[in-house]
Amino acid sequence: MNGADRRMETRDQNESGSSPEKTIGPKSYSYGELARVTDNFSLNNLICRGRFDHVFKASLDGEIRAIKRLDFPDVQFEEGLEREIMVVKSISHKNLVELVGYCIHGANRLLIFKYFPNGSLRSKLHGSGDVLDWEKRMKIAVGCAKGLEYLHEHCNPKIIHLDMKPDNILLDEDFEPKITNFGLAQFFTDGATHISKSSVMGTHVYEDPLTTKLREYSDKSDVYSFGVTLLELITGRKPIDNIIDIVTWANHHIKKVLEGEYTNFVDFNLQSFDHEQMYRMVSCVNSCINQRPNSRPTMKKICLVLEGILPPEELYDHELQSRSRRAQT
């Protein structure tokens, strides 16, 4: 038994109390059981594959589940697995995915989640299925914002996700978004302004360039990533298209878009959209990606703007707010 096995075994024993049948949080499964329900991880049951994992669909305990198998487990992935289990045990929100189980067996590392038939936001935006209408896109934007707000402002200690992107947003049968993949998440202690890390293996396009350069990560790192995610919701563009990243492309257009010129910016697959809501969402994008970390709005403020409770001008610091107002006059 390796160190990870011992730590997880100790944690399970401590949380189970005197009765072995009473468990709190994710359930521990045997590798043999997961191999059996996936037909030895048959490609016939493969849902998707990522950079470092494969996800399989299976029936487990009478429910349809998604079983994620890490392909290259090492020390960093082992830490990420334990971190993900610790994070999801401490959270409860309708816009955050629930981890229902895990398996640590030798070199094998697996996570078990509820299965979501609508897949990821990425698959809906860039796949060949039905186009997401504007109402669903607004619902996804607001739901993701509320999920991040919960992590940042209602968890003690605060949690920062550090890998916010469409791949890590799952959609339930009603297109309610569920933020997933907490392998890079960090607990943020009271009084801390940032977390210094030598490296975070997030996805380049969604990472704040300044944060990455300084190697200082905070909730404002998630705010930047959320802004890039909103860009994909609005435009339908892939994060990199014709070697141009979506942020660089958007910043060539965003001033005119804030003046109401949406042609060649909004996803051409959208048959219609609410112009006021679009202005609010584009304003959120602008404030997330074009302000320095300390000047970016909180996720709570972004939620209130998306919902129409606060005016978009509240998103900016005083300097950028003045420039934004001048651009509209």
Short mmCIF file of C-alpha atoms in Angstrom, two decimals:
data_model
loop_
_atom_site.label_atom_id
_atom_site.label_comp_id
_atom_site.label_asym_id
_atom_site.label_seq_id
_atom_site.Cartn_x
_atom_site.Cartn_y
_atom_site.Cartn_z
CA MET A 1 0.00 0.00 0.00
CA ASN A 2 1.50 3.36 -1.03
CA GLY A 3 1.25 6.70 0.77
CA ALA A 4 -1.89 7.78 -1.06
CA ASP A 5 -3.64 4.50 -0.22
CA ARG A 6 -2.75 4.88 3.46
CA ARG A 7 -3.89 8.51 3.61
CA MET A 8 -7.21 7.78 1.94
CA GLU A 9 -7.74 4.64 4.03
CA THR A 10 -7.10 6.61 7.23
CA ARG A 11 -9.42 9.39 6.09
CA ASP A 12 -12.22 6.92 5.29
CA GLN A 13 -11.85 5.19 8.65
CA ASN A 14 -11.91 8.48 10.52
CA GLU A 15 -15.02 9.67 8.70
CA SER A 16 -16.91 6.41 8.87
CA GLY A 17 -17.05 6.43 12.67
CA SER A 18 -17.91 3.24 14.49
CA SER A 19 -20.11 1.82 11.76
CA PRO A 20 -18.37 0.79 8.52
CA GLU A 21 -21.62 1.24 6.60
CA LYS A 22 -21.89 4.95 7.38
CA THR A 23 -19.79 6.93 4.92
CA ILE A 24 -19.49 10.66 4.40
CA GLY A 25 -18.81 12.05 0.95
CA PRO A 26 -17.39 10.02 -1.93
CA LYS A 27 -17.47 6.24 -1.69
CA SER A 28 -14.36 4.11 -2.18
CA TYR A 29 -14.75 1.48 -4.95
CA SER A 30 -12.53 -1.44 -5.83
CA TYR A 31 -10.70 -1.44 -9.14
CA GLY A 32 -12.22 -4.80 -9.99
CA GLU A 33 -15.74 -3.48 -9.61
CA LEU A 34 -15.07 -0.51 -11.88
CA ALA A 35 -13.36 -2.71 -14.46
CA ARG A 36 -16.37 -5.04 -14.44
CA VAL A 37 -19.02 -2.35 -14.96
CA THR A 38 -17.03 -0.76 -17.83
CA ASP A 39 -16.28 -4.10 -19.55
CA ASN A 40 -12.61 -3.66 -18.69
CA PHE A 41 -12.74 -0.02 -19.81
CA SER A 42 -13.96 -0.94 -23.27
CA LEU A 43 -13.87 1.77 -25.92
CA ASN A 44 -17.54 0.96 -26.51
CA ASN A 45 -18.22 2.68 -23.17
CA LEU A 46 -15.90 5.63 -23.76
CA ILE A 47 -17.60 9.02 -23.42
CA CYS A 48 -14.61 11.28 -24.02
CA ARG A 49 -10.88 11.55 -23.56
CA GLY A 50 -8.87 14.45 -22.24
CA ARG A 51 -5.19 15.28 -22.14
CA PHE A 52 -4.61 13.05 -19.14
CA ASP A 53 -7.70 10.89 -18.75
CA HIS A 54 -10.42 8.77 -20.31
CA VAL A 55 -14.07 8.94 -19.19
CA PHE A 56 -16.34 5.90 -19.41
CA LYS A 57 -20.10 5.49 -19.02
CA ALA A 58 -21.27 2.67 -16.76
CA SER A 59 -24.10 1.48 -14.53
CA LEU A 60 -22.96 1.47 -10.91
CA ASP A 61 -25.13 0.86 -7.84
CA GLY A 62 -28.22 1.13 -10.01
CA GLU A 63 -27.27 4.56 -11.40
CA ILE A 64 -25.63 5.70 -14.62
CA ARG A 65 -22.19 7.09 -13.76
CA ALA A 66 -19.21 8.68 -15.50
CA ILE A 67 -15.93 7.02 -14.49
CA LYS A 68 -12.79 9.05 -15.12
CA ARG A 69 -9.55 7.09 -15.33
CA LEU A 70 -6.29 9.04 -15.06
CA ASP A 71 -3.87 7.88 -17.73
CA PHE A 72 -0.53 8.99 -16.33
CA PRO A 73 -0.73 8.91 -12.55
CA ASP A 74 2.34 10.35 -10.84
CA VAL A 75 3.02 12.36 -7.70
CA GLN A 76 1.36 15.49 -9.07
CA PHE A 77 -1.76 13.63 -10.24
CA GLU A 78 -1.90 11.75 -6.94
CA GLU A 79 -1.94 15.06 -5.10
CA GLY A 80 -4.56 16.38 -7.51
CA LEU A 81 -6.78 13.36 -6.90
CA GLU A 82 -6.62 13.74 -3.13
CA ARG A 83 -7.17 17.49 -3.45
CA GLU A 84 -10.25 16.95 -5.60
CA ILE A 85 -11.71 14.51 -3.09
CA MET A 86 -11.03 16.90 -0.21
CA VAL A 87 -12.57 19.86 -2.05
CA VAL A 88 -15.78 18.15 -3.14
CA LYS A 89 -16.31 16.72 0.33
CA SER A 90 -16.46 20.28 1.67
CA ILE A 91 -18.84 21.85 -0.88
CA SER A 92 -22.52 21.66 -1.76
CA HIS A 93 -24.04 23.79 -4.50
CA LYS A 94 -26.34 23.07 -7.43
CA ASN A 95 -23.78 24.43 -9.91
CA LEU A 96 -20.90 22.28 -8.69
CA VAL A 97 -20.59 18.64 -9.71
CA GLU A 98 -20.83 16.00 -7.02
CA LEU A 99 -18.04 13.43 -6.78
CA VAL A 100 -19.78 10.19 -5.79
CA GLY A 101 -16.78 7.87 -5.61
CA TYR A 102 -13.12 7.15 -6.23
CA CYS A 103 -10.65 4.31 -6.54
CA ILE A 104 -6.98 4.19 -5.58
CA HIS A 105 -5.51 0.80 -6.47
CA GLY A 106 -1.79 0.40 -7.13
CA ALA A 107 -1.00 2.78 -9.98
CA ASN A 108 -4.69 3.17 -10.92
CA ARG A 109 -6.54 6.39 -10.08
CA LEU A 110 -10.25 6.75 -10.89
CA LEU A 111 -13.03 9.21 -10.03
CA ILE A 112 -16.77 8.51 -10.27
CA PHE A 113 -19.31 11.23 -11.05
CA LYS A 114 -22.98 11.50 -11.83
CA TYR A 115 -23.51 11.08 -15.56
CA PHE A 116 -24.76 14.15 -17.44
CA PRO A 117 -26.36 13.27 -20.81
CA ASN A 118 -25.82 16.74 -22.28
CA GLY A 119 -22.06 16.43 -21.83
CA SER A 120 -19.73 19.38 -21.50
CA LEU A 121 -20.25 22.97 -22.56
CA ARG A 122 -17.33 22.52 -24.94
CA SER A 123 -19.10 19.66 -26.74
CA LYS A 124 -22.28 21.74 -27.08
CA LEU A 125 -20.46 24.80 -28.40
CA HIS A 126 -18.08 23.05 -30.76
CA GLY A 127 -19.78 19.73 -31.49
CA SER A 128 -22.22 18.78 -34.23
CA GLY A 129 -25.39 18.67 -32.13
CA ASP A 130 -28.18 21.20 -31.63
CA VAL A 131 -27.19 24.84 -31.23
CA LEU A 132 -27.50 26.35 -27.76
CA ASP A 133 -30.07 29.13 -27.90
CA TRP A 134 -29.52 32.43 -26.10
CA GLU A 135 -31.74 31.54 -23.14
CA LYS A 136 -29.64 28.45 -22.43
CA ARG A 137 -26.41 30.42 -22.80
CA MET A 138 -27.57 32.98 -20.27
CA LYS A 139 -28.61 30.20 -17.90
CA ILE A 140 -25.17 28.61 -18.22
CA ALA A 141 -23.38 31.94 -17.69
CA VAL A 142 -25.37 32.80 -14.56
CA GLY A 143 -25.10 29.27 -13.13
CA CYS A 144 -21.33 29.13 -13.57
CA ALA A 145 -20.98 32.58 -12.03
CA LYS A 146 -23.00 31.45 -9.01
CA GLY A 147 -20.91 28.30 -8.66
CA LEU A 148 -17.69 30.31 -8.61
CA GLU A 149 -19.24 32.88 -6.27
CA TYR A 150 -20.02 30.06 -3.84
CA LEU A 151 -16.42 28.79 -3.96
CA HIS A 152 -14.95 32.28 -3.51
CA GLU A 153 -17.33 33.84 -1.00
CA HIS A 154 -19.30 31.15 0.80
CA CYS A 155 -16.67 28.51 1.53
CA ASN A 156 -14.43 28.69 4.56
CA PRO A 157 -11.65 28.64 3.63
CA LYS A 158 -12.21 30.15 0.19
CA ILE A 159 -11.62 27.79 -2.76
CA ILE A 160 -10.13 28.84 -6.10
CA HIS A 161 -10.72 26.48 -9.02
CA LEU A 162 -7.78 27.40 -11.31
CA ASP A 163 -9.06 25.45 -14.34
CA MET A 164 -12.29 27.15 -15.35
CA LYS A 165 -13.13 26.43 -19.01
CA PRO A 166 -15.95 24.91 -21.12
CA ASP A 167 -14.40 21.42 -20.85
CA ASN A 168 -14.95 21.58 -17.08
CA ILE A 169 -18.59 22.66 -17.24
CA LEU A 170 -21.09 19.81 -17.49
CA LEU A 171 -24.75 20.30 -18.41
CA ASP A 172 -27.62 18.40 -16.80
CA GLU A 173 -30.88 17.47 -18.52
CA ASP A 174 -32.20 21.02 -17.98
CA PHE A 175 -28.93 22.65 -19.11
CA GLU A 176 -28.10 23.68 -15.56
CA PRO A 177 -24.29 23.96 -15.51
CA LYS A 178 -22.12 21.96 -13.12
CA ILE A 179 -18.50 23.02 -12.62
CA THR A 180 -16.23 20.00 -12.38
CA ASN A 181 -12.57 18.97 -12.23
CA PHE A 182 -11.15 20.29 -8.95
CA GLY A 183 -7.74 18.67 -9.41
CA LEU A 184 -5.98 22.05 -9.46
CA ALA A 185 -8.18 23.73 -6.86
CA GLN A 186 -6.60 25.42 -3.87
CA PHE A 187 -7.89 26.36 -0.43
CA PHE A 188 -7.35 30.07 0.17
CA THR A 189 -6.72 30.98 3.79
CA ASP A 190 -8.15 34.09 5.45
CA GLY A 191 -5.99 37.17 5.02
CA ALA A 192 -4.05 35.77 2.05
CA THR A 193 -3.97 37.92 -1.08
CA HIS A 194 -2.66 35.19 -3.39
CA ILE A 195 -1.11 31.75 -3.56
CA SER A 196 2.41 31.48 -4.95
CA LYS A 197 3.03 28.35 -7.01
CA SER A 198 5.91 27.46 -9.31
CA SER A 199 3.49 26.04 -11.87
CA VAL A 200 -0.19 25.30 -12.43
CA MET A 201 -1.06 22.93 -15.24
CA GLY A 202 -4.14 24.79 -16.40
CA THR A 203 -5.00 25.56 -20.02
CA HIS A 204 -2.98 28.40 -21.53
CA VAL A 205 -5.74 30.38 -23.27
CA TYR A 206 -7.85 30.52 -20.11
CA GLU A 207 -4.97 31.53 -17.82
CA ASP A 208 -4.42 35.13 -16.89
CA PRO A 209 -1.05 36.06 -18.49
CA LEU A 210 -0.11 38.37 -15.61
CA THR A 211 -0.99 35.79 -12.98
CA THR A 212 1.03 33.15 -14.82
CA LYS A 213 4.02 35.47 -15.20
CA LEU A 214 4.06 36.39 -11.51
CA ARG A 215 3.05 32.86 -10.42
CA GLU A 216 0.60 34.44 -7.99
CA TYR A 217 -2.87 32.88 -8.12
CA SER A 218 -6.07 34.12 -6.49
CA ASP A 219 -9.82 34.22 -6.99
CA LYS A 220 -9.15 36.85 -9.66
CA SER A 221 -7.42 34.11 -11.68
CA ASP A 222 -10.80 32.36 -11.85
CA VAL A 223 -12.46 35.65 -12.80
CA TYR A 224 -10.17 35.96 -15.84
CA SER A 225 -10.87 32.37 -16.88
CA PHE A 226 -14.59 32.95 -16.49
CA GLY A 227 -14.33 35.93 -18.84
CA VAL A 228 -12.70 33.79 -21.51
CA THR A 229 -15.41 31.17 -21.03
CA LEU A 230 -18.07 33.84 -21.55
CA LEU A 231 -16.31 34.79 -24.78
CA GLU A 232 -16.83 31.27 -26.10
CA LEU A 233 -20.49 31.36 -25.06
CA ILE A 234 -21.01 34.62 -26.94
CA THR A 235 -18.96 34.02 -30.06
CA GLY A 236 -19.03 30.24 -30.51
CA ARG A 237 -15.33 30.45 -31.41
CA LYS A 238 -12.84 27.85 -30.30
CA PRO A 239 -10.19 29.07 -27.85
CA ILE A 240 -7.64 29.04 -30.66
CA ASP A 241 -8.74 29.50 -34.27
CA ASN A 242 -6.30 29.94 -37.16
CA ILE A 243 -3.49 30.24 -34.58
CA ILE A 244 -5.18 33.32 -33.02
CA ASP A 245 -6.36 32.95 -29.43
CA ILE A 246 -9.89 34.11 -28.63
CA VAL A 247 -8.81 36.90 -26.25
CA THR A 248 -6.52 38.54 -28.83
CA TRP A 249 -9.24 38.24 -31.46
CA ALA A 250 -11.96 39.64 -29.18
CA ASN A 251 -9.93 42.65 -28.12
CA HIS A 252 -9.80 43.81 -31.74
CA HIS A 253 -13.61 44.02 -31.71
CA ILE A 254 -14.74 44.66 -28.15
CA LYS A 255 -14.88 48.47 -28.26
CA LYS A 256 -17.34 48.42 -31.18
CA VAL A 257 -19.27 45.58 -29.56
CA LEU A 258 -19.75 47.68 -26.41
CA GLU A 259 -21.15 50.36 -28.73
CA GLY A 260 -23.76 47.87 -29.93
CA GLU A 261 -22.13 46.58 -33.13
CA TYR A 262 -22.52 42.82 -32.71
CA THR A 263 -22.02 41.76 -36.34
CA ASN A 264 -19.09 39.33 -36.81
CA PHE A 265 -18.78 38.95 -33.04
CA VAL A 266 -21.83 37.04 -31.85
CA ASP A 267 -22.08 33.36 -32.79
CA PHE A 268 -23.66 33.27 -36.26
CA ASN A 269 -25.59 30.15 -35.22
CA LEU A 270 -27.67 32.23 -32.79
CA GLN A 271 -30.95 33.13 -34.47
CA SER A 272 -31.75 35.79 -31.90
CA PHE A 273 -30.59 37.19 -28.58
CA ASP A 274 -31.55 39.83 -26.02
CA HIS A 275 -29.44 42.93 -26.75
CA GLU A 276 -29.48 44.23 -23.18
CA GLN A 277 -28.37 40.85 -21.83
CA MET A 278 -25.69 40.66 -24.51
CA TYR A 279 -24.35 44.07 -23.50
CA ARG A 280 -24.23 42.92 -19.89
CA MET A 281 -22.37 39.76 -20.78
CA VAL A 282 -19.86 41.53 -23.03
CA SER A 283 -19.28 44.07 -20.25
CA CYS A 284 -18.52 41.18 -17.91
CA VAL A 285 -16.03 39.82 -20.42
CA ASN A 286 -14.32 43.19 -20.79
CA SER A 287 -14.02 43.71 -17.04
CA CYS A 288 -12.69 40.17 -16.49
CA ILE A 289 -9.98 40.07 -19.14
CA ASN A 290 -8.95 43.72 -19.56
CA GLN A 291 -8.39 44.84 -15.98
CA ARG A 292 -5.50 44.06 -13.69
CA PRO A 293 -6.24 41.31 -11.14
CA ASN A 294 -6.91 43.67 -8.22
CA SER A 295 -9.33 45.73 -10.31
CA ARG A 296 -11.40 42.81 -11.59
CA PRO A 297 -14.91 42.46 -10.19
CA THR A 298 -15.85 39.75 -7.74
CA MET A 299 -17.95 36.84 -8.94
CA LYS A 300 -20.80 38.13 -6.77
CA LYS A 301 -20.78 41.42 -8.64
CA ILE A 302 -20.62 39.60 -11.98
CA CYS A 303 -23.68 37.54 -10.96
CA LEU A 304 -25.63 40.68 -10.11
CA VAL A 305 -24.76 42.30 -13.45
CA LEU A 306 -25.65 39.19 -15.46
CA GLU A 307 -28.99 39.01 -13.65
CA GLY A 308 -29.72 42.69 -14.34
CA ILE A 309 -29.62 43.73 -10.68
CA LEU A 310 -26.52 45.95 -11.00
CA PRO A 311 -25.60 48.15 -14.00
CA PRO A 312 -22.56 47.02 -16.03
CA GLU A 313 -20.67 50.17 -15.02
CA GLU A 314 -20.28 48.68 -11.53
CA LEU A 315 -17.90 46.08 -12.99
CA TYR A 316 -15.07 48.52 -13.68
CA ASP A 317 -12.55 50.35 -11.58
CA HIS A 318 -12.76 54.12 -11.86
CA GLU A 319 -10.20 54.51 -14.64
CA LEU A 320 -11.63 51.87 -16.96
CA GLN A 321 -15.18 52.92 -16.09
CA SER A 322 -14.47 56.43 -17.35
CA ARG A 323 -13.01 55.11 -20.60
CA SER A 324 -16.01 52.79 -21.09
CA ARG A 325 -18.46 55.66 -20.64
CA ARG A 326 -16.55 57.87 -23.08
CA ALA A 327 -16.63 55.07 -25.66
CA GLN A 328 -20.45 55.08 -25.54
CA THR A 329 -20.86 58.85 -25.97
#
